[in-house]
Tab-separated table of C-alpha atoms in Angstrom:
chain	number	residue	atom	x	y	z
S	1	UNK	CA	117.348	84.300	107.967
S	2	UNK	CA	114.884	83.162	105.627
S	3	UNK	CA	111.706	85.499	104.753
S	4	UNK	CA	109.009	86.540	101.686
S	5	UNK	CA	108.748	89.502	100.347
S	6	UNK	CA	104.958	90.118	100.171
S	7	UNK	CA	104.868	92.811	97.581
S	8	UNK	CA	107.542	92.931	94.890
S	9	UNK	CA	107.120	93.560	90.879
S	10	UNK	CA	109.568	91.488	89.712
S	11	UNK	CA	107.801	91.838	86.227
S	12	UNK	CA	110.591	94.877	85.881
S	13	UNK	CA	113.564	93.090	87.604
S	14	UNK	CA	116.257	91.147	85.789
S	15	UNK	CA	116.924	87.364	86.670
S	16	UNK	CA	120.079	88.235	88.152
S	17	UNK	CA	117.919	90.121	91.094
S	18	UNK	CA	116.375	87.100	91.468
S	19	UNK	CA	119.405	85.518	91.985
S	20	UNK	CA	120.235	87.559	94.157
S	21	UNK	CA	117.138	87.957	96.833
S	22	UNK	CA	117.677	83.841	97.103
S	23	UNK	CA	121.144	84.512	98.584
S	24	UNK	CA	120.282	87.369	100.694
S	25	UNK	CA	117.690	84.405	102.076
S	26	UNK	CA	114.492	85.275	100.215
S	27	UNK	CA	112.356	82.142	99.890
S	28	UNK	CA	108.556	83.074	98.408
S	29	UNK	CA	107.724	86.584	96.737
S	30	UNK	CA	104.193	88.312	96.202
S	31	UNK	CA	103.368	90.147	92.752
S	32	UNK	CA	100.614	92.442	92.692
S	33	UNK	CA	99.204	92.977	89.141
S	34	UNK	CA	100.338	97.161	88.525
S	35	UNK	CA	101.458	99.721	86.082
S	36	UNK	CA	103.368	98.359	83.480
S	37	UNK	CA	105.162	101.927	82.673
S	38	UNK	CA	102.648	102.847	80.257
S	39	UNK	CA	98.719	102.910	79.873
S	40	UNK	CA	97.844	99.670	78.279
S	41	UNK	CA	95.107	99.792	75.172
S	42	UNK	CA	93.603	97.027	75.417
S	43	UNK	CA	91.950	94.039	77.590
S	44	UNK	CA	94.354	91.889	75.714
S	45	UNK	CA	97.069	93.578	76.858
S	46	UNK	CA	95.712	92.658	79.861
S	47	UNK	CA	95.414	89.033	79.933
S	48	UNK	CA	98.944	88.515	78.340
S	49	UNK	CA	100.034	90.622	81.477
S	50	UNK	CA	98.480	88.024	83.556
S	51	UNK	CA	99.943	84.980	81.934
S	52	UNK	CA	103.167	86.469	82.159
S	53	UNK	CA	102.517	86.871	86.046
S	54	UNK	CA	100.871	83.205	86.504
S	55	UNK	CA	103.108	81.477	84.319
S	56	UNK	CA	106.978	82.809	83.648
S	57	UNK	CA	107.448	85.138	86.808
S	58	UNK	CA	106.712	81.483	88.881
S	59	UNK	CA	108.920	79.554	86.535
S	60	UNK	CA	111.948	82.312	87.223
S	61	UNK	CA	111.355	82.176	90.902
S	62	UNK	CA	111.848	78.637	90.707
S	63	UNK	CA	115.379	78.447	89.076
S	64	UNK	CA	116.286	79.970	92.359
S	65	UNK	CA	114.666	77.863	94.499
S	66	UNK	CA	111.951	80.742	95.270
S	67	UNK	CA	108.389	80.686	95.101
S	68	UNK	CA	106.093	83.410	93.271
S	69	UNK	CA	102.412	83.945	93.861
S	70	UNK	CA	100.298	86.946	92.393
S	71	UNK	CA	97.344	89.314	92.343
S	72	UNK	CA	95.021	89.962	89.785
S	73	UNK	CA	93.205	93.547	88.843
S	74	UNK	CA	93.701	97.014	86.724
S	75	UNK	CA	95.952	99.490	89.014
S	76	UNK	CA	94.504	102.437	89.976
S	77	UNK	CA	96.480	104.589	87.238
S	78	UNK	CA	94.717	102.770	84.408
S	79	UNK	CA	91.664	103.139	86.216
S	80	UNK	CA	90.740	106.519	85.415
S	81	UNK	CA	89.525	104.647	82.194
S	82	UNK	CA	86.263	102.991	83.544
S	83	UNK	CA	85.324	101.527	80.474
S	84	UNK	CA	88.564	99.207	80.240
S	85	UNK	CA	88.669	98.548	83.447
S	86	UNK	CA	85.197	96.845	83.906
S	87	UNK	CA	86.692	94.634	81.224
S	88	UNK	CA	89.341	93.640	82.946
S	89	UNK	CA	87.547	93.362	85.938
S	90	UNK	CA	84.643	90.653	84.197
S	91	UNK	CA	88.380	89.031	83.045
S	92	UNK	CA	89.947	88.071	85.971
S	93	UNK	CA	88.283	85.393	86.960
S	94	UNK	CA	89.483	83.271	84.010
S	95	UNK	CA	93.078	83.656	86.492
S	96	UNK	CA	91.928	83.857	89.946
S	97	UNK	CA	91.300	80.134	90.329
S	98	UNK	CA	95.102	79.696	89.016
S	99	UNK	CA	97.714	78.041	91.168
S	100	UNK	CA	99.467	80.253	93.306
S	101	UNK	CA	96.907	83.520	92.807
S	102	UNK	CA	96.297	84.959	95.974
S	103	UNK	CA	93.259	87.126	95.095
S	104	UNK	CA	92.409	90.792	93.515
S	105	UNK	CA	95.224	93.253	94.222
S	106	UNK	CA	96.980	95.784	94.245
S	107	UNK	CA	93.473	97.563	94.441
S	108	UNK	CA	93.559	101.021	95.820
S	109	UNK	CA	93.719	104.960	94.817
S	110	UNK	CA	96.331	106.942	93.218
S	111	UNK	CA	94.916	110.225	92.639
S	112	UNK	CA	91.940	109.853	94.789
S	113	UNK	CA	89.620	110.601	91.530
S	114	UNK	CA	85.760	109.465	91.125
S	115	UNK	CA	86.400	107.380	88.647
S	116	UNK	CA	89.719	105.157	90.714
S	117	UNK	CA	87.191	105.239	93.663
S	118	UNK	CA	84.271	103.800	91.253
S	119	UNK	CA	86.659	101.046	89.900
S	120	UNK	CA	88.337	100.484	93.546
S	121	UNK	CA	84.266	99.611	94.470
S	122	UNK	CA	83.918	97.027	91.779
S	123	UNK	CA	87.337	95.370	92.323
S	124	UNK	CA	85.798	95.013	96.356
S	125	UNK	CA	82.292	93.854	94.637
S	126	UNK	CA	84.282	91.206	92.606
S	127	UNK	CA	86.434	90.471	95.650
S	128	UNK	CA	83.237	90.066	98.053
S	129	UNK	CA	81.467	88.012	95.876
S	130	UNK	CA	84.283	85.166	95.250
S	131	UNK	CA	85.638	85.653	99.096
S	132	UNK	CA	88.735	86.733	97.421
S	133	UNK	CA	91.873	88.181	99.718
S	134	UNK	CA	92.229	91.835	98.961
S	135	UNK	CA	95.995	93.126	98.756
S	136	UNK	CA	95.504	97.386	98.812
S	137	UNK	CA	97.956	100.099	97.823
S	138	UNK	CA	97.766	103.123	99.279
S	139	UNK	CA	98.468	106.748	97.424
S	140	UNK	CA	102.137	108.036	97.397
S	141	UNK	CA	103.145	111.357	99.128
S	142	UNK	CA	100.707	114.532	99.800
S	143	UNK	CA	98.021	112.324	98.578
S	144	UNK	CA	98.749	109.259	101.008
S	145	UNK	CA	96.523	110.398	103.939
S	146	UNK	CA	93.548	111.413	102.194
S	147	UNK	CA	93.795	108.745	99.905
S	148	UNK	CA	94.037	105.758	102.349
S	149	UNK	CA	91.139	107.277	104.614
S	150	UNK	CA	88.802	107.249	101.259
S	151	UNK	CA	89.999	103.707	100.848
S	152	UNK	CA	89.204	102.805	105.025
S	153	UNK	CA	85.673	104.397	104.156
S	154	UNK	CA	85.095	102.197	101.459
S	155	UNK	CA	86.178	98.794	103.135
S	156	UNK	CA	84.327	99.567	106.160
S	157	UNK	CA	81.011	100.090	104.589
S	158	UNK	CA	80.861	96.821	103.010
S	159	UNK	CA	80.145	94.949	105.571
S	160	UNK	CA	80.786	91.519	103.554
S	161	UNK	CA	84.541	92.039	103.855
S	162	UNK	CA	86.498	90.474	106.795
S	163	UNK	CA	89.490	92.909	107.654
S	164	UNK	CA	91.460	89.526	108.480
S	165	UNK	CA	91.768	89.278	104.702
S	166	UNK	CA	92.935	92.655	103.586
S	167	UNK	CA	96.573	93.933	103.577
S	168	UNK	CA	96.722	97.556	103.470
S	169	UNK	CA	100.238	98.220	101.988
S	170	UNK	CA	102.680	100.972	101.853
S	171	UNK	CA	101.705	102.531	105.325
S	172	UNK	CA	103.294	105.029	107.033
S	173	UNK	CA	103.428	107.416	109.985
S	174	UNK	CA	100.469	108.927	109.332
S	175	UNK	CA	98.457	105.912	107.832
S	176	UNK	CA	99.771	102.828	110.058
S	177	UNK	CA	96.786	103.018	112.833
S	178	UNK	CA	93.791	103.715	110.673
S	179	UNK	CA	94.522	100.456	109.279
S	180	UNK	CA	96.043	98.520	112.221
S	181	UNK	CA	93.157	100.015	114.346
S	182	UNK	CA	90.376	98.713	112.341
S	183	UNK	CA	91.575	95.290	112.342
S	184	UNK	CA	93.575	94.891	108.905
S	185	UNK	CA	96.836	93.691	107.893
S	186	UNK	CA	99.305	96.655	107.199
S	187	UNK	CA	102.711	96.641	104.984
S	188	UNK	CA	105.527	98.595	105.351
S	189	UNK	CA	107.159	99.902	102.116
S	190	UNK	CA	110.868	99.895	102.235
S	191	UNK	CA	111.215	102.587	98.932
S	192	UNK	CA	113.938	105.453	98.751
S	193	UNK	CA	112.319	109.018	98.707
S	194	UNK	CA	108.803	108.608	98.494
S	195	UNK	CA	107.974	105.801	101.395
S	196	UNK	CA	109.550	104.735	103.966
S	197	UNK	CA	113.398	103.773	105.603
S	198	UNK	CA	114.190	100.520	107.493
S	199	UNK	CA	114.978	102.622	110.319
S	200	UNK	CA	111.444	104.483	110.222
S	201	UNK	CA	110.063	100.924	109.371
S	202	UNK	CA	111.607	99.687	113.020
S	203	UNK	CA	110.352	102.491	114.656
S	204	UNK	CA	106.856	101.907	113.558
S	205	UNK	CA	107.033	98.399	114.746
S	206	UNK	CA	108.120	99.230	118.450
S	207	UNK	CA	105.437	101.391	118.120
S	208	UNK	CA	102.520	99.402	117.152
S	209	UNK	CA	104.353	96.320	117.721
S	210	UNK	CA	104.656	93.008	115.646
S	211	UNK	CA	101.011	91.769	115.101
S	212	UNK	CA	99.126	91.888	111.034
S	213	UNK	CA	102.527	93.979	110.298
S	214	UNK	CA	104.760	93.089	107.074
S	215	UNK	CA	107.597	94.768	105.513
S	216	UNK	CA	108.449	94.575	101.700
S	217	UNK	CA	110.388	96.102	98.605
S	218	UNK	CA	108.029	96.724	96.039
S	219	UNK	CA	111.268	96.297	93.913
S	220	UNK	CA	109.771	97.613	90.567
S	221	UNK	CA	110.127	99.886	87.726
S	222	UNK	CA	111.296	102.984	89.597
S	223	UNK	CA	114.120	103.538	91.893
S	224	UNK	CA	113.588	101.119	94.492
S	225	UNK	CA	115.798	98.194	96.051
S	226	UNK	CA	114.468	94.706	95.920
S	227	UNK	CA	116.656	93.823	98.697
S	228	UNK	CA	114.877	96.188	101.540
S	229	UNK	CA	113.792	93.710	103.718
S	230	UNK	CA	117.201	92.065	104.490
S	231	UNK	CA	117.981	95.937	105.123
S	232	UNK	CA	115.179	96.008	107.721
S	233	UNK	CA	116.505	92.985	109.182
S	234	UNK	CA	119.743	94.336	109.693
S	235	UNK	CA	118.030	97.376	110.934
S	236	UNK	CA	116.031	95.231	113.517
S	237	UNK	CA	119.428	93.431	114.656
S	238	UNK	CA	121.208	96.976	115.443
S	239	UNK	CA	118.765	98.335	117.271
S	240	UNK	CA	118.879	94.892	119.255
S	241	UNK	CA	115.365	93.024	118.821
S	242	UNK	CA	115.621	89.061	119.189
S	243	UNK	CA	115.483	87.090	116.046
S	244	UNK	CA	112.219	85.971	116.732
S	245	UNK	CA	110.543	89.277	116.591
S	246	UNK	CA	112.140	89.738	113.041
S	247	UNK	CA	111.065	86.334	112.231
S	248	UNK	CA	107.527	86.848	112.649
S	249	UNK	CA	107.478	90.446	110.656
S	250	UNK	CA	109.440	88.604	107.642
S	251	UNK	CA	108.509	85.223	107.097
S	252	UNK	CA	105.799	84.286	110.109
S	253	UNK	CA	103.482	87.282	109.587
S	254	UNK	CA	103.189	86.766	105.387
S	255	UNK	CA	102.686	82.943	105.849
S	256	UNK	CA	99.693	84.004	107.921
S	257	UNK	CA	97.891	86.179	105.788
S	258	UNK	CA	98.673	84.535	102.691
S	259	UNK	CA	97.417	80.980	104.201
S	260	UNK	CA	94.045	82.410	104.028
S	261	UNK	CA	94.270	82.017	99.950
S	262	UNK	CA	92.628	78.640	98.768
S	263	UNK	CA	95.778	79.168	96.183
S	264	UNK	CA	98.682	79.376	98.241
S	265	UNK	CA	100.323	76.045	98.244
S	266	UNK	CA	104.067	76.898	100.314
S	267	UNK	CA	106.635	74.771	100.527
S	268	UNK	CA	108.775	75.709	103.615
S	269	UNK	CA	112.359	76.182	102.519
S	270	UNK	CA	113.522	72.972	104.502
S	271	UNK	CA	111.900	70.865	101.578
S	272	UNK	CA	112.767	73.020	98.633
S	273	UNK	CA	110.172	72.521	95.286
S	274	UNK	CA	111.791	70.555	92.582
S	275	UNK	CA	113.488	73.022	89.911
S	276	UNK	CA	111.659	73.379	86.514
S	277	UNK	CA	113.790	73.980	83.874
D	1	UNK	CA	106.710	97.838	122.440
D	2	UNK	CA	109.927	99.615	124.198
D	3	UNK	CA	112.839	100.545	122.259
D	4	UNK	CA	115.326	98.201	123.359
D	5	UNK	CA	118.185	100.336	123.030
D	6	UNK	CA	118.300	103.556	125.658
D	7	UNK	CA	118.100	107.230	125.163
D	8	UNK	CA	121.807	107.856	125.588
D	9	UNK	CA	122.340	104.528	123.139
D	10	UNK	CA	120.330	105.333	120.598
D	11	UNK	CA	121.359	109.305	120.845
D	12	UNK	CA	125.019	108.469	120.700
D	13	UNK	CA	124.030	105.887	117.414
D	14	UNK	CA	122.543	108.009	115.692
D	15	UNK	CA	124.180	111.844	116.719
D	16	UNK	CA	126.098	112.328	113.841
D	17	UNK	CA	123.384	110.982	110.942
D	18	UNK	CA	121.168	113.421	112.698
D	19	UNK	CA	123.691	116.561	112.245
D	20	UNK	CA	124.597	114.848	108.507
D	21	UNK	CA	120.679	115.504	107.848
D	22	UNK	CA	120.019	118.991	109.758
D	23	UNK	CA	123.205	119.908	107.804
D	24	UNK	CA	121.728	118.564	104.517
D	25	UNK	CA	118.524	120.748	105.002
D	26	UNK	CA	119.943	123.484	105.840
D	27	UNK	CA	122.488	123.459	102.787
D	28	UNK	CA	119.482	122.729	100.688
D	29	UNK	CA	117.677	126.036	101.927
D	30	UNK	CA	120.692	128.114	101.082
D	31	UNK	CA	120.527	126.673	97.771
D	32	UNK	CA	117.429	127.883	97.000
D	33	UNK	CA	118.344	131.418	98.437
D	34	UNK	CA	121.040	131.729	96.016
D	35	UNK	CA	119.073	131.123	93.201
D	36	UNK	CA	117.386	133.659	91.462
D	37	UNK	CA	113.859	134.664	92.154
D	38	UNK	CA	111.583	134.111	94.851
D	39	UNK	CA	110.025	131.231	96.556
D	40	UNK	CA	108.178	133.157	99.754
D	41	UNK	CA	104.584	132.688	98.567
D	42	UNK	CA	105.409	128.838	97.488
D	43	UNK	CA	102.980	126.859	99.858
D	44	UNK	CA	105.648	124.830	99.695
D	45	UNK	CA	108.420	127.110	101.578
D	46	UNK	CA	105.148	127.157	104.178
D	47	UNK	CA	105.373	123.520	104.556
D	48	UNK	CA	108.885	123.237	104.641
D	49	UNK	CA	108.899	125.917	107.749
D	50	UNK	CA	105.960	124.164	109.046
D	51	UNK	CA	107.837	120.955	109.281
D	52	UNK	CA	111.267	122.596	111.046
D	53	UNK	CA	108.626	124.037	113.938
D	54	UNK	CA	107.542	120.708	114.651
D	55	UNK	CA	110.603	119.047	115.137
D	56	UNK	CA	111.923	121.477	117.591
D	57	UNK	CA	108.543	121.747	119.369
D	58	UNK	CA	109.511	120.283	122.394
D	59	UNK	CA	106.632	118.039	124.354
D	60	UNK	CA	103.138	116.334	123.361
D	61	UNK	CA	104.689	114.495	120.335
D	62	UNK	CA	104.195	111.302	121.631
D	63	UNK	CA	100.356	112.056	122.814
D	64	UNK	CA	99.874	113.617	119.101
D	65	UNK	CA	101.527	110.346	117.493
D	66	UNK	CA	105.482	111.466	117.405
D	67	UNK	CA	107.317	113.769	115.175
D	68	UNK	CA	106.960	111.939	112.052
D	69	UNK	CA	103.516	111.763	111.962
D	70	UNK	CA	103.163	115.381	112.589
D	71	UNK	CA	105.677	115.962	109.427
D	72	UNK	CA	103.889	113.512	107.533
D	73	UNK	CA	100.102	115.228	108.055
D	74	UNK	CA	101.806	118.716	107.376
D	75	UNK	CA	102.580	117.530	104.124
D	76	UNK	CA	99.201	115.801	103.242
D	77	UNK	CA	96.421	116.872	101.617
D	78	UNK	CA	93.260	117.168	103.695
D	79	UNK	CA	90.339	114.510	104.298
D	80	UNK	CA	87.108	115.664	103.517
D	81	UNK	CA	84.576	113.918	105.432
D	82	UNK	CA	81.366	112.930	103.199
D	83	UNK	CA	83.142	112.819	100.037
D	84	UNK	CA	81.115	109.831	98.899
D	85	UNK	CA	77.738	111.310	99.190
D	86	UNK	CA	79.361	113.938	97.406
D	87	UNK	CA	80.110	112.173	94.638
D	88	UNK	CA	77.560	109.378	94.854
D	89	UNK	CA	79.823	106.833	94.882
């Protein structure tokens, strides 16, 4: 079965992983702008980040027959450092026009400080402004609940944002209806320890069934498995849903939201993009 | 949306990963009872104990959102309504 992972780094995977996600039927990857391991110094440090994203991450993709679009912003780690991130923030639009950028993400909290919740409001100011799509991540562990109702508050009060247009990612239990319920798009981490399991992933879908729902990786730095989702789909198959179902979840359900970007330019796997070398 | 598989399916799929993981806890707490010292006033050994209640709490899960989401709001940290005015943000 073909399907796009909507949130993978694959900044931090080898080419052989590429490789790899086209034969387990991967055919278009998302690649939020995040933490690149370390606290970066620098605005510069920045920018190169997101040529690297907009340029060679698409180019690798392509060897393989994949196609890579991307988010632009400063993480919520590096935002406890206001200063540098308004910088990066007056930045981004020199990339959000790019080919194949999808808008300002992954925006969100980590520690649920002030100062992430001050930059998280001028990454939705900047987002509002250029009716950009909005890609969220949600806090980790203990500070998941909290976190992701701060973040609810904040996209709720400005009332210039359409919920249609905002994916609220690594949802669980415990966070899955306050975004479902107030109309946005919700992702399903597939992450050992600290997110969630294909099984629990199924389980959430025959409980809030199919619709604004997406499942991904987020394949990055740490221990994680950038081949989740065709985990989930063999999940979905043993506990005996029709291939449809998992079709929408995996391939229909990103095509969706992402055709709301003016910068998403797919081409369905049936007509495969001519390889660059 | 219904499971598709039933209750006697799905409980004789998934019987023995459940014992594998009740075992796997309950190995784990021994563990940390052999060690030396003391963990009793951890607010974590309160969580932990928290957690077992609700999963062998019998009824209301589903009205209260299921098991999981019961384990996963034990171990959260509270929302505090009006934070923003608190912080003027």
């Amino acid at each position: 079965m073909y399907y796009i992972d909507p949130h993978i780094h694959m900044v931090s995977r080898t080419t052989d992983d590429y490789e790899t996600l086209a034969k387990m039927g991967c055919v278009a990857m998302s690649e939020p702008a995040f933490w690149a391991g370390f606290d970066r110094g620098s605005v510069d440090g920045f920018r190169d980040y997101f040529r690297q994203l907009t340029t060679f991450e698409p180019k690798r993709a392509g060897w393989y027959h994949m196609q890579h679009f991307t988010w632009m912003c400063i993480n919520a780690k590096e935002a406890e450092n206001v200063r540098l991130s308004r910088e990066v923030i007056a930045m981004m639009p020199e990339f959000l026009d790019m080919p194949g950028v999808l808008g300002v993400g992954e925006i969100g909290l980590n520690k649920n400080s002030k100062n992430e919740s001050i930059v998280f409001l001028e990454h939705l100011d900047l987002a509002a402004k250029r009716s950009e799509q909005i890609l969220i991540h949600t806090p980790h562990l203990e500070d998941k609940y909290k976190g992701t109702r701060m973040i609810i508050d904040m996209l709720c009060d400005d009332r210039r944002l359409d919920h249609g247009r905002v994916l609220v990612d690594h949802v669980e239990e415990h966070t899955i209806r306050l975004a479902i319920e107030e109309g946005f798009w919700a992702g399903m981490t597939l992450y050992p320890t600290s997110k969630c399991t294909p099984e629990r992933a199924v389980d959430m879908v025959e409980t809030y069934g199919p619709e604004r729902l997406m499942v991904n990786s987020a394949g990055d730095w740490g221990p994680s498995k950038p081949t989740a989702v065709p985990d989930f789909i063999l999940a979905m198959r043993r506990r005996g849903h029709p291939e449809s179902l998992i079709r929408k979840i995996v391939y229909d359900n990103p095509l969706e939201f992402f055709s709301q970007s003016r910068n998403f330019n797919f081409t369905p796997p049936e007509t495969p993009a001519t390889v660059e070398g | 949306m219904p499971c598709v598989l039933s209750a006697p399916q799905l409980l004789a799929r998934d019987f023995l990963e459940i014992r594998a993981k009740i075992l796997e806890v309950a190995a784990s707490l021994d563990r940390i009872e052999r060690g030396d010292g003391s963990v009793a006033d951890d607010p974590r050994t309160a969580q932990i104990r928290a957690g077992l209640e609700a999963l062998s709490a019998d009824d209301g899960h589903v009205e209260r959102g299921g098991r999981a989401e019961q384990v996963q709001l034990i171990f959260s940290l509270p929302y505090e309504e009006g934070w923003r005015r608190k912080w003027n943000v």
